[in-house]
PDB file of C-alpha atoms in Angstrom:
ATOM      1  CA  MET A 113     -63.914  -2.928   6.955  1.00 47.00           C
ATOM      2  CA  ALA A 114     -67.565  -2.357   7.710  1.00 48.00           C
ATOM      3  CA  GLU A 115     -70.075  -4.706   6.157  1.00 50.00           C
ATOM      4  CA  ARG A 116     -73.437  -3.416   5.057  1.00 49.00           C
ATOM      5  CA  VAL A 117     -76.446  -5.727   5.211  1.00 49.00           C
ATOM      6  CA  HIS A 118     -79.286  -4.839   2.810  1.00 49.00           C
ATOM      7  CA  PRO A 119     -82.867  -5.034   3.952  1.00 51.00           C
ATOM      8  CA  ARG A 120     -85.139  -7.700   2.642  1.00 50.00           C
ATOM      9  CA  ASP A 121     -87.557  -6.488  -0.082  1.00 51.00           C
ATOM     10  CA  SER A 122     -90.658  -8.220   1.180  1.00 50.00           C
ATOM     11  CA  PRO A 123     -91.773 -10.441   3.923  1.00 53.00           C
ATOM     12  CA  PRO A 124     -91.829 -14.186   3.208  1.00 52.00           C
ATOM     13  CA  SER A 125     -94.933 -15.574   1.485  1.00 50.00           C
ATOM     14  CA  SER A 126     -97.399 -17.611   3.335  1.00 49.00           C
ATOM     15  CA  GLY A 127     -96.129 -20.777   1.673  1.00 50.00           C
ATOM     16  CA  GLU A 128     -92.601 -20.334   2.795  1.00 50.00           C
ATOM     17  CA  HIS A 129     -91.341 -21.411   6.155  1.00 51.00           C
ATOM     18  CA  PRO A 130     -89.555 -18.547   7.896  1.00 54.00           C
ATOM     19  CA  THR A 131     -86.066 -19.176   9.032  1.00 54.00           C
ATOM     20  CA  PRO A 132     -85.894 -19.192  12.797  1.00 54.00           C
ATOM     21  CA  PRO A 133     -83.973 -16.218  14.137  1.00 51.00           C
ATOM     22  CA  SER A 134     -80.481 -16.795  15.368  1.00 48.00           C
ATOM     23  CA  SER A 135     -79.938 -16.377  19.008  1.00 51.00           C
ATOM     24  CA  GLN A 136     -76.557 -14.688  18.324  1.00 58.00           C
ATOM     25  CA  LYS A 137     -77.421 -12.217  15.557  1.00 61.00           C
ATOM     26  CA  PRO A 138     -80.876 -10.639  15.681  1.00 63.00           C
ATOM     27  CA  ILE A 139     -82.599 -10.070  12.359  1.00 67.00           C
ATOM     28  CA  PRO A 140     -82.983  -6.343  11.533  1.00 64.00           C
ATOM     29  CA  GLN A 141     -86.365  -4.834  11.012  1.00 69.00           C
ATOM     30  CA  PRO A 142     -87.501  -4.425   7.416  1.00 70.00           C
ATOM     31  CA  GLY A 143     -86.321  -1.146   5.875  1.00 66.00           C
ATOM     32  CA  THR A 144     -83.279  -0.787   8.145  1.00 68.00           C
ATOM     33  CA  TYR A 145     -79.563  -1.304   7.707  1.00 66.00           C
ATOM     34  CA  VAL A 146     -77.117  -2.969  10.039  1.00 67.00           C
ATOM     35  CA  ILE A 147     -73.500  -1.826   9.729  1.00 70.00           C
ATOM     36  CA  GLN A 148     -70.997  -4.178  11.291  1.00 70.00           C
ATOM     37  CA  ILE A 149     -67.703  -2.557  12.397  1.00 68.00           C
ATOM     38  CA  PRO A 150     -64.744  -4.501  13.853  1.00 70.00           C
ATOM     39  CA  LYS A 151     -64.188  -3.795  17.506  1.00 66.00           C
ATOM     40  CA  ASP A 152     -60.613  -2.533  16.960  1.00 63.00           C
ATOM     41  CA  GLN A 153     -61.959   0.257  14.740  1.00 59.00           C
ATOM     42  CA  VAL A 154     -64.370   1.610  17.317  1.00 58.00           C
ATOM     43  CA  TYR A 155     -63.128   4.883  18.921  1.00 56.00           C
ATOM     44  CA  ARG A 156     -64.633   6.667  21.856  1.00 58.00           C
ATOM     45  CA  VAL A 157     -64.930  10.427  21.501  1.00 58.00           C
ATOM     46  CA  PRO A 158     -64.924  12.248  24.867  1.00 57.00           C
ATOM     47  CA  PRO A 159     -67.159  15.216  25.513  1.00 59.00           C
ATOM     48  CA  PRO A 160     -65.643  18.658  24.765  1.00 60.00           C
ATOM     49  CA  GLU A 161     -64.910  19.472  28.423  1.00 60.00           C
ATOM     50  CA  ASN A 162     -63.153  16.141  28.916  1.00 60.00           C
ATOM     51  CA  ALA A 163     -61.259  16.606  25.658  1.00 60.00           C
ATOM     52  CA  ARG A 164     -59.823  19.928  26.882  1.00 63.00           C
ATOM     53  CA  ARG A 165     -58.825  18.359  30.185  1.00 64.00           C
ATOM     54  CA  TYR A 166     -57.186  15.444  28.415  1.00 60.00           C
ATOM     55  CA  ALA A 167     -55.201  17.837  26.184  1.00 62.00           C
ATOM     56  CA  HIS A 168     -54.055  19.817  29.253  1.00 61.00           C
ATOM     57  CA  LEU A 169     -52.917  16.676  31.080  1.00 58.00           C
ATOM     58  CA  SER A 170     -51.126  15.444  27.980  1.00 60.00           C
ATOM     59  CA  LYS A 171     -49.115  18.689  27.808  1.00 58.00           C
ATOM     60  CA  ARG A 172     -48.163  18.396  31.499  1.00 57.00           C
ATOM     61  CA  LYS A 173     -46.977  14.849  31.018  1.00 53.00           C
ATOM     62  CA  SER A 174     -44.932  15.902  27.996  1.00 55.00           C
ATOM     63  CA  SER A 175     -43.227  18.753  29.907  1.00 57.00           C
ATOM     64  CA  ARG A 176     -42.459  16.474  32.856  1.00 58.00           C
ATOM     65  CA  SER A 177     -40.971  13.910  30.531  1.00 64.00           C
ATOM     66  CA  THR A 178     -38.749  16.578  28.937  1.00 68.00           C
ATOM     67  CA  CYS A 179     -37.526  17.788  32.355  1.00 70.00           C
ATOM     68  CA  CYS A 180     -36.735  14.239  33.435  1.00 74.00           C
ATOM     69  CA  ARG A 181     -34.733  13.635  30.271  1.00 75.00           C
ATOM     70  CA  CYS A 182     -32.764  16.883  30.786  1.00 78.00           C
ATOM     71  CA  CYS A 183     -31.994  15.985  34.415  1.00 80.00           C
ATOM     72  CA  CYS A 184     -30.841  12.511  33.433  1.00 82.00           C
ATOM     73  CA  CYS A 185     -28.556  13.916  30.719  1.00 83.00           C
ATOM     74  CA  PHE A 186     -27.098  16.486  33.140  1.00 80.00           C
ATOM     75  CA  LEU A 187     -26.420  13.896  35.852  1.00 84.00           C
ATOM     76  CA  THR A 188     -24.886  11.534  33.314  1.00 86.00           C
ATOM     77  CA  THR A 189     -22.547  14.292  32.087  1.00 87.00           C
ATOM     78  CA  ILE A 190     -21.476  15.226  35.630  1.00 88.00           C
ATOM     79  CA  LEU A 191     -20.801  11.601  36.562  1.00 86.00           C
ATOM     80  CA  SER A 192     -18.793  11.097  33.371  1.00 86.00           C
ATOM     81  CA  LEU A 193     -16.650  14.172  34.092  1.00 86.00           C
ATOM     82  CA  LEU A 194     -16.044  13.038  37.670  1.00 86.00           C
ATOM     83  CA  LEU A 195     -15.020   9.605  36.435  1.00 84.00           C
ATOM     84  CA  VAL A 196     -12.591  11.097  33.906  1.00 81.00           C
ATOM     85  CA  ALA A 197     -11.109  13.405  36.580  1.00 77.00           C
ATOM     86  CA  ALA A 198     -10.681  10.482  38.990  1.00 77.00           C
ATOM     87  CA  ILE A 199      -8.932   8.408  36.338  1.00 74.00           C
ATOM     88  CA  ALA A 200      -6.635  11.329  35.430  1.00 69.00           C
ATOM     89  CA  ALA A 201      -5.779  11.927  39.097  1.00 66.00           C
ATOM     90  CA  ALA A 202      -4.983   8.241  39.578  1.00 64.00           C
ATOM     91  CA  VAL A 203      -2.738   8.219  36.495  1.00 61.00           C
ATOM     92  CA  ILE A 204      -0.877  11.347  37.682  1.00 61.00           C
ATOM     93  CA  TYR A 205      -0.451   9.859  41.156  1.00 58.00           C
ATOM     94  CA  PHE A 206       1.012   6.568  39.948  1.00 56.00           C
ATOM     95  CA  ILE A 207       3.286   8.241  37.384  1.00 55.00           C
ATOM     96  CA  PHE A 208       4.610  11.172  39.418  1.00 58.00           C
ATOM     97  CA  LYS A 209       4.039   9.833  42.971  1.00 66.00           C
ATOM     98  CA  PRO A 210       3.596  13.294  44.545  1.00 79.00           C
ATOM     99  CA  LYS A 211       4.772  13.931  48.096  1.00 87.00           C
ATOM    100  CA  ALA A 212       3.780  16.790  50.402  1.00 87.00           C
ATOM    101  CA  PRO A 213       6.468  19.457  50.931  1.00 92.00           C
ATOM    102  CA  ASN A 214       7.887  19.934  54.414  1.00 94.00           C
ATOM    103  CA  TYR A 215       8.118  23.218  56.279  1.00 95.00           C
ATOM    104  CA  SER A 216       9.877  24.167  59.501  1.00 96.00           C
ATOM    105  CA  VAL A 217      11.289  27.210  61.321  1.00 96.00           C
ATOM    106  CA  ASP A 218      15.074  27.085  61.626  1.00 96.00           C
ATOM    107  CA  ASN A 219      15.850  30.333  63.418  1.00 96.00           C
ATOM    108  CA  VAL A 220      14.147  33.312  65.103  1.00 97.00           C
ATOM    109  CA  ALA A 221      15.744  36.632  66.050  1.00 97.00           C
ATOM    110  CA  ILE A 222      13.523  38.910  68.172  1.00 97.00           C
ATOM    111  CA  LYS A 223      13.671  42.552  69.156  1.00 95.00           C
ATOM    112  CA  GLY A 224      11.358  45.385  70.096  1.00 94.00           C
ATOM    113  CA  PHE A 225      10.017  43.945  73.381  1.00 94.00           C
ATOM    114  CA  ASN A 226      10.171  46.234  76.432  1.00 89.00           C
ATOM    115  CA  LEU A 227       8.212  44.403  79.089  1.00 87.00           C
ATOM    116  CA  THR A 228       8.906  47.004  81.794  1.00 85.00           C
ATOM    117  CA  SER A 229       6.950  49.730  80.006  1.00 83.00           C
ATOM    118  CA  SER A 230       3.219  50.034  79.386  1.00 82.00           C
ATOM    119  CA  SER A 231       3.816  51.771  76.043  1.00 89.00           C
ATOM    120  CA  PRO A 232       2.685  50.039  72.818  1.00 92.00           C
ATOM    121  CA  LEU A 233       5.181  47.524  71.450  1.00 94.00           C
ATOM    122  CA  SER A 234       6.853  47.464  68.044  1.00 95.00           C
ATOM    123  CA  PRO A 235       8.051  43.846  67.845  1.00 96.00           C
ATOM    124  CA  GLU A 236      10.277  42.577  65.043  1.00 97.00           C
ATOM    125  CA  PHE A 237      10.945  38.936  64.164  1.00 98.00           C
ATOM    126  CA  ASP A 238      13.570  37.788  61.666  1.00 97.00           C
ATOM    127  CA  VAL A 239      12.404  34.271  60.846  1.00 97.00           C
ATOM    128  CA  THR A 240      14.276  31.676  58.799  1.00 96.00           C
ATOM    129  CA  ILE A 241      11.906  29.172  57.204  1.00 95.00           C
ATOM    130  CA  ARG A 242      12.996  25.908  55.609  1.00 96.00           C
ATOM    131  CA  ALA A 243      10.951  24.611  52.646  1.00 96.00           C
ATOM    132  CA  HIS A 244      11.734  21.101  51.396  1.00 96.00           C
ATOM    133  CA  ASN A 245      10.365  19.799  48.095  1.00 95.00           C
ATOM    134  CA  PRO A 246      10.969  16.011  48.151  1.00 94.00           C
ATOM    135  CA  ASN A 247       9.405  15.289  44.741  1.00 93.00           C
ATOM    136  CA  ASP A 248      11.421  13.923  41.837  1.00 90.00           C
ATOM    137  CA  LYS A 249       9.176  15.234  39.040  1.00 88.00           C
ATOM    138  CA  ILE A 250       7.216  18.101  40.584  1.00 91.00           C
ATOM    139  CA  GLY A 251       8.323  21.733  41.017  1.00 94.00           C
ATOM    140  CA  ILE A 252       6.624  24.469  43.059  1.00 95.00           C
ATOM    141  CA  TYR A 253       6.084  28.102  42.055  1.00 96.00           C
ATOM    142  CA  TYR A 254       5.600  30.392  45.068  1.00 96.00           C
ATOM    143  CA  GLU A 255       3.469  33.293  43.856  1.00 96.00           C
ATOM    144  CA  LYS A 256       2.988  36.814  45.171  1.00 95.00           C
ATOM    145  CA  GLY A 257       0.320  37.456  47.801  1.00 95.00           C
ATOM    146  CA  SER A 258       1.703  35.367  50.680  1.00 96.00           C
ATOM    147  CA  SER A 259       1.487  36.284  54.350  1.00 97.00           C
ATOM    148  CA  VAL A 260       3.425  35.312  57.484  1.00 97.00           C
ATOM    149  CA  LYS A 261       2.094  36.260  60.936  1.00 97.00           C
ATOM    150  CA  ILE A 262       3.305  35.780  64.508  1.00 97.00           C
ATOM    151  CA  TYR A 263       0.815  35.435  67.375  1.00 97.00           C
ATOM    152  CA  TYR A 264       1.111  35.408  71.132  1.00 96.00           C
ATOM    153  CA  GLU A 265      -2.044  34.230  72.899  1.00 91.00           C
ATOM    154  CA  ASP A 266      -4.177  35.077  69.840  1.00 91.00           C
ATOM    155  CA  VAL A 267      -2.669  38.584  69.615  1.00 95.00           C
ATOM    156  CA  ASN A 268      -1.173  39.332  66.188  1.00 97.00           C
ATOM    157  CA  LEU A 269       2.261  40.779  66.939  1.00 97.00           C
ATOM    158  CA  CYS A 270       3.789  41.263  63.479  1.00 97.00           C
ATOM    159  CA  ASN A 271       3.362  40.479  59.786  1.00 97.00           C
ATOM    160  CA  GLY A 272       5.472  39.834  56.713  1.00 97.00           C
ATOM    161  CA  VAL A 273       5.549  38.106  53.320  1.00 96.00           C
ATOM    162  CA  LEU A 274       7.521  35.410  51.560  1.00 94.00           C
ATOM    163  CA  PRO A 275       9.548  36.106  48.427  1.00 92.00           C
ATOM    164  CA  ALA A 276       8.181  34.854  45.118  1.00 94.00           C
ATOM    165  CA  PHE A 277      10.420  32.119  43.714  1.00 93.00           C
ATOM    166  CA  TYR A 278      10.488  28.735  41.963  1.00 96.00           C
ATOM    167  CA  GLN A 279      11.538  25.672  43.911  1.00 96.00           C
ATOM    168  CA  PRO A 280      12.826  22.860  41.674  1.00 95.00           C
ATOM    169  CA  THR A 281      12.561  19.147  42.345  1.00 94.00           C
ATOM    170  CA  ASN A 282      14.412  17.597  45.294  1.00 94.00           C
ATOM    171  CA  ASN A 283      15.310  20.984  46.686  1.00 96.00           C
ATOM    172  CA  VAL A 284      15.657  22.552  50.144  1.00 96.00           C
ATOM    173  CA  THR A 285      15.273  26.331  50.250  1.00 95.00           C
ATOM    174  CA  LEU A 286      16.014  28.526  53.282  1.00 95.00           C
ATOM    175  CA  PHE A 287      14.568  31.990  53.160  1.00 89.00           C
ATOM    176  CA  LYS A 288      14.611  34.702  55.806  1.00 92.00           C
ATOM    177  CA  THR A 289      11.620  36.973  56.155  1.00 94.00           C
ATOM    178  CA  ALA A 290      11.374  40.098  58.303  1.00 96.00           C
ATOM    179  CA  LEU A 291       8.149  40.436  60.260  1.00 97.00           C
ATOM    180  CA  LYS A 292       7.297  43.802  61.791  1.00 96.00           C
ATOM    181  CA  GLY A 293       4.542  45.181  63.988  1.00 96.00           C
ATOM    182  CA  SER A 294       3.759  48.555  65.482  1.00 94.00           C
ATOM    183  CA  GLY A 295       1.388  49.953  68.069  1.00 94.00           C
ATOM    184  CA  ILE A 296       0.764  46.558  69.637  1.00 94.00           C
ATOM    185  CA  GLU A 297      -0.973  46.949  72.970  1.00 92.00           C
ATOM    186  CA  LEU A 298      -0.965  44.009  75.354  1.00 91.00           C
ATOM    187  CA  THR A 299      -3.041  43.771  78.479  1.00 90.00           C
ATOM    188  CA  THR A 300      -1.378  43.840  81.871  1.00 89.00           C
ATOM    189  CA  ALA A 301      -2.090  40.149  82.248  1.00 91.00           C
ATOM    190  CA  ALA A 302      -0.524  39.376  78.839  1.00 91.00           C
ATOM    191  CA  LEU A 303       2.604  41.409  79.704  1.00 91.00           C
ATOM    192  CA  ARG A 304       2.907  39.618  83.030  1.00 92.00           C
ATOM    193  CA  SER A 305       2.494  36.238  81.349  1.00 94.00           C
ATOM    194  CA  LEU A 306       5.088  37.097  78.694  1.00 94.00           C
ATOM    195  CA  SER A 307       7.562  38.166  81.383  1.00 93.00           C
ATOM    196  CA  ASN A 308       7.011  34.990  83.370  1.00 95.00           C
ATOM    197  CA  ASP A 309       7.481  32.846  80.226  1.00 96.00           C
ATOM    198  CA  GLN A 310      10.783  34.560  79.516  1.00 95.00           C
ATOM    199  CA  LYS A 311      11.982  33.944  83.071  1.00 95.00           C
ATOM    200  CA  LYS A 312      11.206  30.254  82.615  1.00 95.00           C
ATOM    201  CA  GLY A 313      12.964  30.204  79.236  1.00 96.00           C
ATOM    202  CA  THR A 314       9.869  29.007  77.355  1.00 97.00           C
ATOM    203  CA  VAL A 315       8.089  31.761  75.429  1.00 97.00           C
ATOM    204  CA  PRO A 316       5.457  30.238  73.088  1.00 97.00           C
ATOM    205  CA  PHE A 317       4.519  31.803  69.757  1.00 98.00           C
ATOM    206  CA  THR A 318       2.401  30.703  66.804  1.00 97.00           C
ATOM    207  CA  LEU A 319       3.549  31.304  63.244  1.00 97.00           C
ATOM    208  CA  LYS A 320       0.898  31.189  60.503  1.00 97.00           C
ATOM    209  CA  LEU A 321       2.014  31.084  56.888  1.00 97.00           C
ATOM    210  CA  ARG A 322      -0.277  31.328  53.851  1.00 96.00           C
ATOM    211  CA  ALA A 323       1.259  31.128  50.386  1.00 96.00           C
ATOM    212  CA  PRO A 324      -0.368  30.819  46.940  1.00 96.00           C
ATOM    213  CA  VAL A 325       1.550  28.287  44.857  1.00 95.00           C
ATOM    214  CA  LYS A 326       1.339  26.617  41.474  1.00 95.00           C
ATOM    215  CA  ILE A 327       2.457  23.037  41.002  1.00 92.00           C
ATOM    216  CA  LYS A 328       4.540  22.221  37.923  1.00 91.00           C
ATOM    217  CA  VAL A 329       3.981  18.674  36.676  1.00 85.00           C
ATOM    218  CA  GLY A 330       6.196  18.092  33.648  1.00 80.00           C
ATOM    219  CA  SER A 331       5.456  21.078  31.402  1.00 83.00           C
ATOM    220  CA  ILE A 332       2.014  21.737  32.938  1.00 85.00           C
ATOM    221  CA  LYS A 333       1.303  24.287  35.687  1.00 90.00           C
ATOM    222  CA  THR A 334      -1.780  23.957  37.851  1.00 89.00           C
ATOM    223  CA  TRP A 335      -4.098  26.681  39.066  1.00 91.00           C
ATOM    224  CA  LYS A 336      -3.243  28.541  42.277  1.00 93.00           C
ATOM    225  CA  ILE A 337      -3.309  26.421  45.432  1.00 93.00           C
ATOM    226  CA  THR A 338      -3.012  27.971  48.894  1.00 95.00           C
ATOM    227  CA  VAL A 339      -0.443  26.361  51.165  1.00 95.00           C
ATOM    228  CA  LYS A 340      -1.259  26.711  54.876  1.00 96.00           C
ATOM    229  CA  VAL A 341       1.460  26.167  57.488  1.00 96.00           C
ATOM    230  CA  THR A 342       0.940  26.593  61.233  1.00 97.00           C
ATOM    231  CA  CYS A 343       3.989  26.265  63.474  1.00 97.00           C
ATOM    232  CA  LYS A 344       4.008  26.193  67.270  1.00 97.00           C
ATOM    233  CA  ILE A 345       7.439  27.481  68.297  1.00 97.00           C
ATOM    234  CA  THR A 346       8.929  28.122  71.722  1.00 97.00           C
ATOM    235  CA  VAL A 347      11.979  30.344  72.268  1.00 97.00           C
ATOM    236  CA  ASP A 348      14.114  30.832  75.339  1.00 96.00           C
ATOM    237  CA  LYS A 349      14.192  34.657  75.376  1.00 95.00           C
ATOM    238  CA  LEU A 350      13.005  37.765  73.539  1.00 96.00           C
ATOM    239  CA  THR A 351      16.330  38.907  72.044  1.00 95.00           C
ATOM    240  CA  THR A 352      18.222  38.673  68.781  1.00 94.00           C
ATOM    241  CA  ALA A 353      20.177  35.781  70.304  1.00 95.00           C
ATOM    242  CA  SER A 354      17.043  33.745  71.077  1.00 96.00           C
ATOM    243  CA  LYS A 355      17.115  30.025  70.460  1.00 96.00           C
ATOM    244  CA  ILE A 356      14.271  27.724  69.495  1.00 97.00           C
ATOM    245  CA  VAL A 357      13.439  25.338  72.329  1.00 96.00           C
ATOM    246  CA  SER A 358      10.728  23.395  70.516  1.00 96.00           C
ATOM    247  CA  LYS A 359       8.806  23.542  67.244  1.00 95.00           C
ATOM    248  CA  ASP A 360       5.957  21.676  65.613  1.00 95.00           C
ATOM    249  CA  CYS A 361       4.553  22.519  62.180  1.00 95.00           C
ATOM    250  CA  ASP A 362       1.325  21.357  60.531  1.00 94.00           C
ATOM    251  CA  TYR A 363       0.783  21.555  56.765  1.00 90.00           C
ATOM    252  CA  GLY A 364      -2.394  21.823  54.728  1.00 92.00           C
ATOM    253  CA  VAL A 365      -3.712  23.106  51.389  1.00 90.00           C
ATOM    254  CA  ASN A 366      -6.772  24.777  49.916  1.00 89.00           C
ATOM    255  CA  LEU A 367      -7.276  23.430  46.411  1.00 83.00           C
ATOM    256  CA  TRP A 368      -9.656  26.214  45.325  1.00 78.00           C
TER     257      TRP A 368
END
């Protein structure tokens, strides 16, 4: 608290010896007061223009601090969700031990190719596809909306779809799909190349399969996942009695 020092009523008499002034605390003039305030109670008041600037800067700092806290909370939540998802995926993997299904082309019957005419082609492929689900605890639902296409040198010859069905665990399913095309025009060079390949007994085609599926794990079904299969197949001739000379299929998925 502040201490108030009262002034002296009168100067010392001539007979009294004045007390020498202290070098640390000067003696106040008669008729004045000295108020002593502790240093920790002294506050500096800025001028009005500085006060407004200080208030403005204080608000900016407060808003920045709020944004930083929100960003930290958001990042923490995202990291926590990713950690939980990773743990769940690891648990599912070690419990169910999922394996990728296998796909291959077992048979191809071809018709509709007249290589001696320049008229548009109407090719037809009857393709038998083998789908193998090697999992012990995982089933596969093949949904509607699939597509199967045959290409020759990047030219789409014909199209078809797969049937919608459920494939249980440890199951091999053979399904035949009819692929048809119409009004297919090949260049002279492509027709010549196709004829030469048939004479050599090695006609290469590319089969592209896209199928939306849902995975059944126990009693839970996942969201739709797109299965992508690309098969490089080579046949000996362009007839219904054609035989597969070689085949090689690659498998992939789109999770979203």
